[in-house]
Coordinates of C-alpha atoms and ligand atoms in Angstrom, one line a residue:
X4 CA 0.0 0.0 0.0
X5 CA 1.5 3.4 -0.7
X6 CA 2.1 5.9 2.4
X7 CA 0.8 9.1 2.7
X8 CA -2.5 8.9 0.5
X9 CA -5.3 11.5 1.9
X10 CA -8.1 9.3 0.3
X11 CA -9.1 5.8 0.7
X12 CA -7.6 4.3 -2.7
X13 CA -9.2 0.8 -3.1
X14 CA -12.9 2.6 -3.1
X15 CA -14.8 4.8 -6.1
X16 CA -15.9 8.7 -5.3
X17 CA -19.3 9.0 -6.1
X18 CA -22.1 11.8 -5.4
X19 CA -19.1 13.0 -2.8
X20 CA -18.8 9.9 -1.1
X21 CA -15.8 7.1 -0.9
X22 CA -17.9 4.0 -1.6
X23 CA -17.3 0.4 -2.6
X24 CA -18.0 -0.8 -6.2
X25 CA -21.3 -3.0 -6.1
X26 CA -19.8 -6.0 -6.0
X27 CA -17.1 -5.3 -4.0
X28 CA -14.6 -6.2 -6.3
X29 CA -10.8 -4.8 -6.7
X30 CA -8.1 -4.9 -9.2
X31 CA -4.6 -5.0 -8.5
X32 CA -2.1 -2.1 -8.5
X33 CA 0.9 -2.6 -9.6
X34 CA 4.7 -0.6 -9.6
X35 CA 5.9 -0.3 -13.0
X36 CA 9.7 0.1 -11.7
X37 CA 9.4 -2.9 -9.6
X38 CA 6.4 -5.4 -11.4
X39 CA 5.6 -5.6 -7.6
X40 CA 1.9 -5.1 -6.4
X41 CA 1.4 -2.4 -4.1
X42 CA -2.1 -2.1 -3.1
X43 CA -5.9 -2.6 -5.1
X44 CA -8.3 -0.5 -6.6
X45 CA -12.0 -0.5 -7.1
X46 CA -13.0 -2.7 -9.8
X47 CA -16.5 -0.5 -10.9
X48 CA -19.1 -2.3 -13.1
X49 CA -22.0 -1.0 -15.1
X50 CA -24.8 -0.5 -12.2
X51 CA -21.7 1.5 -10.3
X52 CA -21.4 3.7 -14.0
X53 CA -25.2 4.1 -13.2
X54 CA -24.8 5.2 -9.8
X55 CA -22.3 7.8 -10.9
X56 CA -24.6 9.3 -13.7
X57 CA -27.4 10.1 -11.8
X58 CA -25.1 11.2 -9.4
X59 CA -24.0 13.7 -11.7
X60 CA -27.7 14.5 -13.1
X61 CA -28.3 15.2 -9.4
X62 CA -25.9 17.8 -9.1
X63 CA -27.0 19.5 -12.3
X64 CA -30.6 19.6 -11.1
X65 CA -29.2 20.3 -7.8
X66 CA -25.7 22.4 -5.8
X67 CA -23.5 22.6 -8.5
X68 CA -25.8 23.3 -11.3
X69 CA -27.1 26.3 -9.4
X70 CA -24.0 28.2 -9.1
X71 CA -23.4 31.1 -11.4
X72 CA -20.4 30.7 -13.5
X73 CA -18.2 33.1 -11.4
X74 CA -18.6 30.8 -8.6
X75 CA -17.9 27.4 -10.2
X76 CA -14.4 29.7 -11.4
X77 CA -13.5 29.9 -7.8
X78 CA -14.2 26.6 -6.7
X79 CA -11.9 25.6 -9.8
X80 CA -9.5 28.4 -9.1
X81 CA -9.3 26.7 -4.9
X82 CA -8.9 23.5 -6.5
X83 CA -5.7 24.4 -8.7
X84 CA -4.0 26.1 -5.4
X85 CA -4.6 23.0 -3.9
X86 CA -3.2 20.5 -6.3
X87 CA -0.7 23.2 -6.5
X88 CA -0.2 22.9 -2.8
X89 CA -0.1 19.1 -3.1
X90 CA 2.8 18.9 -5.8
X91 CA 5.3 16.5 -4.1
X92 CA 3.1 14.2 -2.8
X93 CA 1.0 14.0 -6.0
X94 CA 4.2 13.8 -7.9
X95 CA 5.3 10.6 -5.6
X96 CA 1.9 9.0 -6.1
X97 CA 2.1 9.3 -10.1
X98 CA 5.6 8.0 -10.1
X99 CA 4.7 5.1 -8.0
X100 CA 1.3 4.2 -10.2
X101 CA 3.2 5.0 -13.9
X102 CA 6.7 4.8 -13.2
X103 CA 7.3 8.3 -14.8
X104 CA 10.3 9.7 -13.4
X105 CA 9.8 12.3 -10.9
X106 CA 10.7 15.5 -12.4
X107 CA 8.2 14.2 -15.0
X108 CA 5.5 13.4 -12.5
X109 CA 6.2 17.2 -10.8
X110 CA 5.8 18.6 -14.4
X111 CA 2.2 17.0 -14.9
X112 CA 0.6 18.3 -11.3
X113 CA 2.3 21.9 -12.2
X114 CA 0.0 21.6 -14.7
X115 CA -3.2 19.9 -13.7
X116 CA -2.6 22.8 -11.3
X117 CA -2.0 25.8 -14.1
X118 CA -5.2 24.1 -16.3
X119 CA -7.7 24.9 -12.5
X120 CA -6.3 28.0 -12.9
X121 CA -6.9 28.6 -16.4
X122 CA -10.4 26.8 -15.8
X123 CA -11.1 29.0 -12.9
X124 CA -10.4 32.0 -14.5
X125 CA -12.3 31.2 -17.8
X126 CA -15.5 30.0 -16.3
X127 CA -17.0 33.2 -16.2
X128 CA -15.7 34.6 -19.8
X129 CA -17.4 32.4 -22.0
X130 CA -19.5 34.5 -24.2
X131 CA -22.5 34.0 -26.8
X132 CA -22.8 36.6 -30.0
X133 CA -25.7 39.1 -30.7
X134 CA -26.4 38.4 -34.7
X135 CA -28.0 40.9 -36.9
X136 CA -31.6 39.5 -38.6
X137 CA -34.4 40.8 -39.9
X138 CA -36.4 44.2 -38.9
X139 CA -38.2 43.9 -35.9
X140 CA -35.5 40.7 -34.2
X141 CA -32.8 40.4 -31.4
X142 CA -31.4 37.6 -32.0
X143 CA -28.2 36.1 -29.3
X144 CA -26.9 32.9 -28.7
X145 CA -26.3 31.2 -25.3
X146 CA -23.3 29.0 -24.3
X147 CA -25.0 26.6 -21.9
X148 CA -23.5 23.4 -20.3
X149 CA -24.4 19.8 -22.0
X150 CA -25.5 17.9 -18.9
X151 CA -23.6 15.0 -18.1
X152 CA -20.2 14.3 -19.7
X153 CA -18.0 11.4 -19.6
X154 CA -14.3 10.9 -19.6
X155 CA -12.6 8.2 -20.1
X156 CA -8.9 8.8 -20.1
X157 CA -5.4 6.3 -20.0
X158 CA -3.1 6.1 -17.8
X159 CA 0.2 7.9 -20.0
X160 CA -1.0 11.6 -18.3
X161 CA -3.5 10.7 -15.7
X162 CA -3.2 14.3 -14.4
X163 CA -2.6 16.4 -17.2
X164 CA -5.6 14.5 -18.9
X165 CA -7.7 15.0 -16.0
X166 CA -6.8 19.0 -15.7
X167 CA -7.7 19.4 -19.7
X168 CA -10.4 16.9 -20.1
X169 CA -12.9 17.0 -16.7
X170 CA -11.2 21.0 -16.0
X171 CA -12.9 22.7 -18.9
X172 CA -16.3 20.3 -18.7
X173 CA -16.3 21.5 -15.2
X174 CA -16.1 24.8 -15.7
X175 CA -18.8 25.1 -18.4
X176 CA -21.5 23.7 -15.6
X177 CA -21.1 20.4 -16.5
X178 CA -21.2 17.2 -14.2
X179 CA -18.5 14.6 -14.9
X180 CA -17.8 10.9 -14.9
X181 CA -14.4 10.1 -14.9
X182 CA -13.3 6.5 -16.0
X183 CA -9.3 6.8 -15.2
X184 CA -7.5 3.7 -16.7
X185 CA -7.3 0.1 -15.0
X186 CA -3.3 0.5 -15.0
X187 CA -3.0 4.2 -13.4
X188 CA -6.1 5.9 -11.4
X189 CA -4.4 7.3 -8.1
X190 CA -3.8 10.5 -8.7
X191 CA -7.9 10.9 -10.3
X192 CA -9.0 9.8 -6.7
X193 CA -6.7 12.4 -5.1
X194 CA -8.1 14.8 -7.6
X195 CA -11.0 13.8 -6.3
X196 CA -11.1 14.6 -2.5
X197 CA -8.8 17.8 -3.5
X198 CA -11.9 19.1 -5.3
X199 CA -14.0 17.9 -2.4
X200 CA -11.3 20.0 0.1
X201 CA -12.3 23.1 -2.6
X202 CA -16.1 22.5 -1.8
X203 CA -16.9 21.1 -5.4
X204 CA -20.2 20.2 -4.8
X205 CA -21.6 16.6 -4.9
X206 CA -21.9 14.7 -7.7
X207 CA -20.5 17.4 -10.0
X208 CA -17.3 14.9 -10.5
X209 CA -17.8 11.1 -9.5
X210 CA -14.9 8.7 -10.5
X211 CA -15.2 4.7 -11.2
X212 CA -11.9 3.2 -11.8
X213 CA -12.2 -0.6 -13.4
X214 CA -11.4 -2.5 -16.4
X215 CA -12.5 -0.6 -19.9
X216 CA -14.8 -3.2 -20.9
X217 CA -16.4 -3.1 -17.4
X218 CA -16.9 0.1 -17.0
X219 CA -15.8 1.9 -19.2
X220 CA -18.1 0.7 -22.7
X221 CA -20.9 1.2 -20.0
X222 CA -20.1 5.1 -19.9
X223 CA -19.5 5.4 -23.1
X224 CA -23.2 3.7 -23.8
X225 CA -24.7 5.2 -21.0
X226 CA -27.6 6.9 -22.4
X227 CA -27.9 9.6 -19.1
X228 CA -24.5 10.9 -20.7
X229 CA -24.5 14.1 -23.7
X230 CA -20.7 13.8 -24.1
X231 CA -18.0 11.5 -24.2
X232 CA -14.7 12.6 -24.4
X233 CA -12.1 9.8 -24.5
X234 CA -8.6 9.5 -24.8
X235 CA -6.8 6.3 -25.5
X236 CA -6.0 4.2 -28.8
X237 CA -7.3 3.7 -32.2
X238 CA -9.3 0.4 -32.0
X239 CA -11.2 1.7 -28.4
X240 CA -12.0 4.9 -29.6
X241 CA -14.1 3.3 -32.9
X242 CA -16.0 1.6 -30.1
X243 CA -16.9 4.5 -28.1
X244 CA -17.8 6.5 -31.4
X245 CA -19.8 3.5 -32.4
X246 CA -21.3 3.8 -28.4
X247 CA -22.1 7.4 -28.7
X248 CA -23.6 7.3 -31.8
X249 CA -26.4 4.9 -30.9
X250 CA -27.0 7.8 -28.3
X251 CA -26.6 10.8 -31.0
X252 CA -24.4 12.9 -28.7
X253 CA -21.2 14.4 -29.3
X254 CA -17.5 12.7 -28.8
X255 CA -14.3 14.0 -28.4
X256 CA -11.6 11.6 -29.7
X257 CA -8.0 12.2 -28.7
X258 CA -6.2 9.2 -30.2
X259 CA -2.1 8.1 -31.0
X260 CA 0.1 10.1 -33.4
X261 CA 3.3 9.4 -35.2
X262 CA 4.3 12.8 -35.0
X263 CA 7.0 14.5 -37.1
X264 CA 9.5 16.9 -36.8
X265 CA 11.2 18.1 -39.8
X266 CA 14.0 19.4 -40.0
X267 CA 15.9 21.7 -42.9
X268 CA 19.5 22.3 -44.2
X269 CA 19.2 25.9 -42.7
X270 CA 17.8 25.4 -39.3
X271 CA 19.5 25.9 -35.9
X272 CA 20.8 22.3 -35.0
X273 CA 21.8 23.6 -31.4
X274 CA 18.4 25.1 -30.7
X275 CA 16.5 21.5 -32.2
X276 CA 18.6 18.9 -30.8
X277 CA 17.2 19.3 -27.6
X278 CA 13.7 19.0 -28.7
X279 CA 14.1 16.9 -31.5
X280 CA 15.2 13.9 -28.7
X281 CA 13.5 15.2 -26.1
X282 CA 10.2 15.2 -27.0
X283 CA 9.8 11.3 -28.4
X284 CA 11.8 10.1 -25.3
X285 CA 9.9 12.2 -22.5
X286 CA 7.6 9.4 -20.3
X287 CA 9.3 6.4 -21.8
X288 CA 7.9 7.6 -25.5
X289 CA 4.2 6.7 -23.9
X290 CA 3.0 9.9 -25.5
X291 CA 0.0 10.7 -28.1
X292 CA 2.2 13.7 -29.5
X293 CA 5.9 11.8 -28.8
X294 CA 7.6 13.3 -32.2
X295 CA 8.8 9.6 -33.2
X296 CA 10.2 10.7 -36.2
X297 CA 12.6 13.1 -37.8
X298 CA 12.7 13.9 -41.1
X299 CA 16.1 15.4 -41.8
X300 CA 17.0 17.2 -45.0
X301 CA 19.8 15.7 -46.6
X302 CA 22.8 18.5 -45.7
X303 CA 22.6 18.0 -42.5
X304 CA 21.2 14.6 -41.8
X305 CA 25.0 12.5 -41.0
X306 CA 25.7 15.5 -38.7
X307 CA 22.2 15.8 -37.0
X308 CA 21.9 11.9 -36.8
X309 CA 25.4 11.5 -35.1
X310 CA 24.9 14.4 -32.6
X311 CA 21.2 12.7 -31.2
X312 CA 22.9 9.4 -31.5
X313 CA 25.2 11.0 -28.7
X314 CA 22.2 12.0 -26.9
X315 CA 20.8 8.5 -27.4
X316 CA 24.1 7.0 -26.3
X317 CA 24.1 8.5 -22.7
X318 CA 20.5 7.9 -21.5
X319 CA 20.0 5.5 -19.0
X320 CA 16.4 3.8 -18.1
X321 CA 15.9 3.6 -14.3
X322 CA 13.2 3.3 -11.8
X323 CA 11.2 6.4 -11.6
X324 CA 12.0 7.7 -7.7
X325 CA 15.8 7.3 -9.2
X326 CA 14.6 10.3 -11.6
X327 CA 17.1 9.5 -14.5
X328 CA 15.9 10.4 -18.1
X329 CA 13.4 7.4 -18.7
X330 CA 11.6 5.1 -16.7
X331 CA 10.1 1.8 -17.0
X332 CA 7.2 1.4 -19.2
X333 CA 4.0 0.6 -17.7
X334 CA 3.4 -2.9 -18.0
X335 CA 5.0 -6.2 -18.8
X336 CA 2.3 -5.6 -22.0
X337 CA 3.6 -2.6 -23.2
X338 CA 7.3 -3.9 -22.9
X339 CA 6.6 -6.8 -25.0
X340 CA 4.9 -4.3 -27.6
X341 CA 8.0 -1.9 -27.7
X342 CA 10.5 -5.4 -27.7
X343 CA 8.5 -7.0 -30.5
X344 CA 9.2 -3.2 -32.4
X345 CA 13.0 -3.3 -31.6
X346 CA 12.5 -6.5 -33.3
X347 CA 11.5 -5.8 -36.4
X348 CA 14.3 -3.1 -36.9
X349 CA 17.0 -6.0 -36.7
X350 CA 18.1 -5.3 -40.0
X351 CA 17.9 -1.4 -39.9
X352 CA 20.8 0.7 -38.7
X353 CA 20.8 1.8 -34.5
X354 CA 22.5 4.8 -34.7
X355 CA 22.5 5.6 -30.6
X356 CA 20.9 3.6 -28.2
X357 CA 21.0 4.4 -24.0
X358 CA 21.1 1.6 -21.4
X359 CA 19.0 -0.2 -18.4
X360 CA 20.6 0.8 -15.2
X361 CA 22.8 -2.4 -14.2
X362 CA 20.9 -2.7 -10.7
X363 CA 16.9 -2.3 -12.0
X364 CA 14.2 -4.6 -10.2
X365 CA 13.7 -7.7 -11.9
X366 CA 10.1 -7.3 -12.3
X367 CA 10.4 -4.0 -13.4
X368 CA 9.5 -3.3 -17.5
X369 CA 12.4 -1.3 -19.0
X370 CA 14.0 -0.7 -22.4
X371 CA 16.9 1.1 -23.8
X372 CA 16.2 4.3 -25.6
X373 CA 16.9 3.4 -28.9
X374 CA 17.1 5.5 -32.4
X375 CA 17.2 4.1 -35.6
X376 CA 18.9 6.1 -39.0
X377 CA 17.7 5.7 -42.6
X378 CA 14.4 4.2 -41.7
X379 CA 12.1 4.2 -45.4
X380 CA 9.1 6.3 -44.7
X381 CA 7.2 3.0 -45.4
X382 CA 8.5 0.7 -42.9
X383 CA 6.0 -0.2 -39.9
X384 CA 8.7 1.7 -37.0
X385 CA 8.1 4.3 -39.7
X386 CA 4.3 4.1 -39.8
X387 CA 2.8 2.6 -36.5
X388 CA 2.3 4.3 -33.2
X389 CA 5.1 2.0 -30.7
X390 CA 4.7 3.9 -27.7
X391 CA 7.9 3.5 -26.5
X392 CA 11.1 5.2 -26.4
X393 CA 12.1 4.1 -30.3
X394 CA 12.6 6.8 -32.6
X395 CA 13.6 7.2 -36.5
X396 CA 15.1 9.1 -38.7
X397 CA 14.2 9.6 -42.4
X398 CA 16.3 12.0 -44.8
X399 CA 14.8 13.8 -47.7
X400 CA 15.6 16.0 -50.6
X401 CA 12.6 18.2 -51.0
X402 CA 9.7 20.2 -49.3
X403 CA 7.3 18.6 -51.4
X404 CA 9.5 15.4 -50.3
X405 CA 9.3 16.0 -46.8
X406 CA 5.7 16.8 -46.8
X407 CA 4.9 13.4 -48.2
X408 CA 6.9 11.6 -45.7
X409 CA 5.3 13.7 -42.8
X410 CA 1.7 13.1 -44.2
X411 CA 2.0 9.4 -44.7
X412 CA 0.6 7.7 -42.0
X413 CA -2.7 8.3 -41.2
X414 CA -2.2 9.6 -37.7
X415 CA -2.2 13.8 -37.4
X416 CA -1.8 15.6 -34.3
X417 CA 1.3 17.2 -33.7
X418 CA 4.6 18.1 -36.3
X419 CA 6.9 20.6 -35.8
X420 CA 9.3 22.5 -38.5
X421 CA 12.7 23.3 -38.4
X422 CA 14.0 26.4 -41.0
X423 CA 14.8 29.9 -41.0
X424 CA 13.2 30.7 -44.1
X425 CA 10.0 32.2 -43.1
X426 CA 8.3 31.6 -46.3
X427 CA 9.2 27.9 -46.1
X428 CA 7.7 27.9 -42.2
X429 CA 4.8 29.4 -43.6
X430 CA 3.8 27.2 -46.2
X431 CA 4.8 23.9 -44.2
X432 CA 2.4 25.2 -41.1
X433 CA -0.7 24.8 -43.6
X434 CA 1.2 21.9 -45.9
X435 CA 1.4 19.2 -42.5
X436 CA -1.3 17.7 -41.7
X437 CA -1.9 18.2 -37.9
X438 CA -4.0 19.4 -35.4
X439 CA -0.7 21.5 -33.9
X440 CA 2.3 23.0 -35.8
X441 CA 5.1 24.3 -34.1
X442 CA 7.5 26.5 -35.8
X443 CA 11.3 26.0 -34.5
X444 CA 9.9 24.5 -31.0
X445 CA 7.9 21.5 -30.2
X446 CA 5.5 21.4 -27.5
X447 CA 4.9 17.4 -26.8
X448 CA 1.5 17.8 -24.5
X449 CA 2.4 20.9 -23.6
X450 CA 0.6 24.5 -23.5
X451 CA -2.6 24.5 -21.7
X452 CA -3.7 27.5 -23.5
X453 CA -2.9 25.6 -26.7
X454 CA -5.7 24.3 -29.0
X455 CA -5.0 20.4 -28.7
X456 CA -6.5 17.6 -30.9
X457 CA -6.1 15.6 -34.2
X458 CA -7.0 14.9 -37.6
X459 CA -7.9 11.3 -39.2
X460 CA -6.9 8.3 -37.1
X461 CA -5.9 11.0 -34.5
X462 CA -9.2 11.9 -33.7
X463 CA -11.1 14.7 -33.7
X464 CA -12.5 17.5 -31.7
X465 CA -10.6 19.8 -29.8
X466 CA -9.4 19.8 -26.0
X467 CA -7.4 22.5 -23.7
X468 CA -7.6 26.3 -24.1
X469 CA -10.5 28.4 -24.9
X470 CA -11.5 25.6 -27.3
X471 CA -12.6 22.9 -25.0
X472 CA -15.1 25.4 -23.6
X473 CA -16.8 25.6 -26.8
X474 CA -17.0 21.7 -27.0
X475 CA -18.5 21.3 -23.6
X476 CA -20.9 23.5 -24.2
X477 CA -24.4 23.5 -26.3
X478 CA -25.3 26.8 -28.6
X479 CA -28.3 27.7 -28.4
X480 CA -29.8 30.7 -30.5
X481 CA -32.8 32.4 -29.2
X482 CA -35.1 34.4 -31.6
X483 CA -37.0 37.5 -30.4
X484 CA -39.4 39.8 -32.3
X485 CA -40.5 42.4 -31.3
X486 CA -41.8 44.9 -34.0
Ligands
NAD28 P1 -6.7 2.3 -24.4 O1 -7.5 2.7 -25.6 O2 -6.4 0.8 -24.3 O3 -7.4 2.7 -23.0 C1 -7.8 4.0 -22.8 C2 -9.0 4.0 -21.8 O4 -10.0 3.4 -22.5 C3 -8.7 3.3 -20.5 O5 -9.4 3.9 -19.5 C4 -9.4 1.9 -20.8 O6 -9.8 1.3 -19.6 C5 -10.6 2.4 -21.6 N1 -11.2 1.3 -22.4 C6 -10.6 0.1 -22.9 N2 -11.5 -0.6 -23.6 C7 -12.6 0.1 -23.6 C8 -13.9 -0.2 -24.1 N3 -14.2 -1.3 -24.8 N4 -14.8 0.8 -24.0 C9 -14.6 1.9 -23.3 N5 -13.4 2.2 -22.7 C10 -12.4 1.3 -22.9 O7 -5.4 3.2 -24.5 P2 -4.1 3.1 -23.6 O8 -3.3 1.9 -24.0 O9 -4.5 3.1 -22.2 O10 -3.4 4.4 -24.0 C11 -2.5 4.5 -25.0 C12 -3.2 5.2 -26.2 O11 -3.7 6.4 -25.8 C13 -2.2 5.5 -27.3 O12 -2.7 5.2 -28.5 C14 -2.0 7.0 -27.2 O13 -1.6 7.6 -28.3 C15 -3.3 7.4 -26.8 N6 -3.3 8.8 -26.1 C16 -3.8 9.8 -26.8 C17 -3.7 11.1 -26.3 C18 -4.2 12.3 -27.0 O14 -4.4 13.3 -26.4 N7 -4.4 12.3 -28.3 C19 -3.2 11.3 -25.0 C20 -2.7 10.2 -24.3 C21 -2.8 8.9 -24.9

């Protein structure tokens, strides 16, 4: 059992209380950087989904959906000082329940608590329009709350997830489920009574941790909820939009990526470097937007490949309180998925690859960060999401090159170019296909003010920033006449 927890973790929180799951049933919870088990969770079902939606219909007819908009801001505002407040210990939690190394873990309760505070301070500013009409007519449009949303969300970024996903549904006045995955739901409970400690009314945010086809296909079917948002792979999110649609209410799909960067002959190699590793290898390479490829132009792609090869070369893979640059991955699952990967590459060239700390626990589920050179732009570690800390590099001649090679999977949420030309940056931001471009920087699940979602196997819909407020909200245009 971990130390130190302020909330009872083997229980679900529903309509405000720490309850059993109907059947009483737990899961176990396990340490990534050890493969040892260190406590259970709640194993929730369908009837305990049930419980938790018209817990959160009662708090829309009830407390929370009372409170003017102002109001809700503050109790979001309390609850971002308090994660804020809580940083350390949440931090220790998520490293325990991922295996993300500390500074990591730190990074994502910063901003759980920066998106309360963005939230909180955006509650109130969410505007409709007056529209001109015909003689005699005021016409306006209302931004009103959908009712009951649903969030289902994995276990890569429990937090951040959380602060981007259930933070801006909160703050438009709607009541959340939150289905946090089987593998990592900790820091969703102490989320949880934090909100509680803020005086979040009951049943605005219940959460059911359990198995996704246990509880969460039931959420996403659940006919009490008007909108699931969910955040996980390709293959489960076609379920839930099949789910939802059988409902007619809206989804919000945040899916994988095979995000590139691309890099030209005239870009600043000391500025990139950093990023260009940095952002595949952060959390193990578990991330949607991990840029695991490079496309390097071919004047500087033996220099650019030998100097992240030395990068590569001096990472080490540790546990995650040892805070090196990687930890494990999160299950014995996902290692074999990221082994059967290195696999395949047996008969490309590793240009740099980093190490598994000599005295790592047995159990644990670590992998050397590995980069592989001249990779063809049709090769499945070229193509397919690994999740892992595997990266490539492609060269190319062209633009037109580089824009085929960055286009060609069907994945598109984050790329990134590299160039000083300011025409060129101009015309590869609308040429890549992507839900974000970043010019000369790459933000890998960064910037909460940030517009954040995909296009084609990506998903669609748009999360964090003023956006999210718009898509967990319902427009509504009233007609008056008055002549
Ligand atoms: P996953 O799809 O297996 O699981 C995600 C969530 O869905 C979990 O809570 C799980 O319990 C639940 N689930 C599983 N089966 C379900 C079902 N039949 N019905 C309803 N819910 C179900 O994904 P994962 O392996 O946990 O996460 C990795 C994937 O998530 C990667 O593909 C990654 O790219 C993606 N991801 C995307 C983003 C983004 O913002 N685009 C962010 C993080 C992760």
């Amino acid at each position: 059992m971990l130390e130190n927890l302020w909330y009872d973790q083997t229980k679900m929180y529903v309509n405000g209380t720490w309850v059993w799951p109907l059947h009483y049933r737990q899961l176990p919870l396990e340490d990534p950087s050890t493969g040892d088990q260190i406590g259970t969770i709640a194993r929730g079902e369908a009837q305990d989904i049930d419980a938790a939606v018209a817990a959160a219909r009662g708090a829309l007819d009830g407390d929370w959906g009372r409170l003017t908009a102002a109001e809700r801001g503050r109790i979001l505002t309390r609850i971002g000082q308090l994660v804020q407040e809580r940083t350390e210990d949440l931090a220790a939690i998520e490293a325990s329940d991922v295996g993300k190394p500390l500074t990591q873990a730190r990074a994502d309760a910063i901003a759980l608590a920066r998106y309360m505070e963005f939230y909180g301070g955006a509650a109130d500013k969410v505007m409709g329009e007056t529209i001109p009409y015909l003689d005699g007519y005021t016409v306006f449009t209302l931004r009103e709350p959908q009712g009951v949303t649903g969030h289902i969300i994995p276990w890569n970024y429990p937090m951040q997830i959380i602060g981007r996903s259930v933070g801006a549904a909160l703050a438009m006045g709607n009541a959340c489920v939150l289905k946090p995955a089987e593998e990592a739901c900790l820091t969703a409970l102490a989320f949880a009574a934090l909100a509680e400690e803020a005086g979040l009314p009951k049943g605005a945010l219940n959460v059911v941790p359990g198995l996704g086809e246990e509880a969460g296909a039931p959420l996403a079917a659940h006919p009490g909820v008007n909108h699931i948002s969910f955040t996980g792979s390709v293959p489960v999110g076609r379920l839930v939009q099949k789910a939802a649609a059988d409902n007619v209410v809206p989804v919000t799909l945040e899916l994988g990526g095979k995000s590139p960067q691309v890099v030209f002959d005239d870009a600043d190699l000391d500025a990139a470097l950093p990023f260009l590793v940095g952002a595949c290898i952060q959390n193990a390479g578990q991330t949607c937007s991990a840029a695991s490829r490079v496309l390097i132009q071919r004047g500087v792609y033996d220099r650019l490949v030998a100097r992240m090869a030395d990068s590569y070369n001096g990472m080490v893979s540790a546990p995650a309180l040892a805070d090196a640059n990687l930890g494990p991955l999160i299950s014995a699952k996902q290692k074999a998925i990221v082994e059967g990967y290195l696999a395949k590459g047996k008969n490309l060239r590793v240009a740099g690859q980093g190490s598994v700390a000599a005295d790592v626990p047995k159990g644990g589920h670590y992998v050397p960060a590995t980069l592989f050179a001249e990779v063809p732009p049709d090769h499945p570690l070229a193509q397919e999401e690994i999740f892992g800390p595997v990266q490539v590099a492609i060269p190319f001649d062209t633009e037109d090159e580089a824009v085929a090679i960055a286009n060609g999977t069907g994945f598109g949420l984050v790329a990134s170019v590299w160039t000083e030309n300011g025409a060129r940056q101009m015309r590869m931001a609308k040429r890549l296909a992507a839900g974000q471009v970043f010019v000369n920087n790459y933000g890998a699940g960064g910037g909460v003010e940030l517009p954040f979602g995909g296009v084609g196997l990506s998903g669609h819909g748009r999360e964090k920033g003023f956006e999210a407020l718009y898509g967990f909200s319902s427009l509504k245009t009233v007609a008056t006449k008055y002549g």
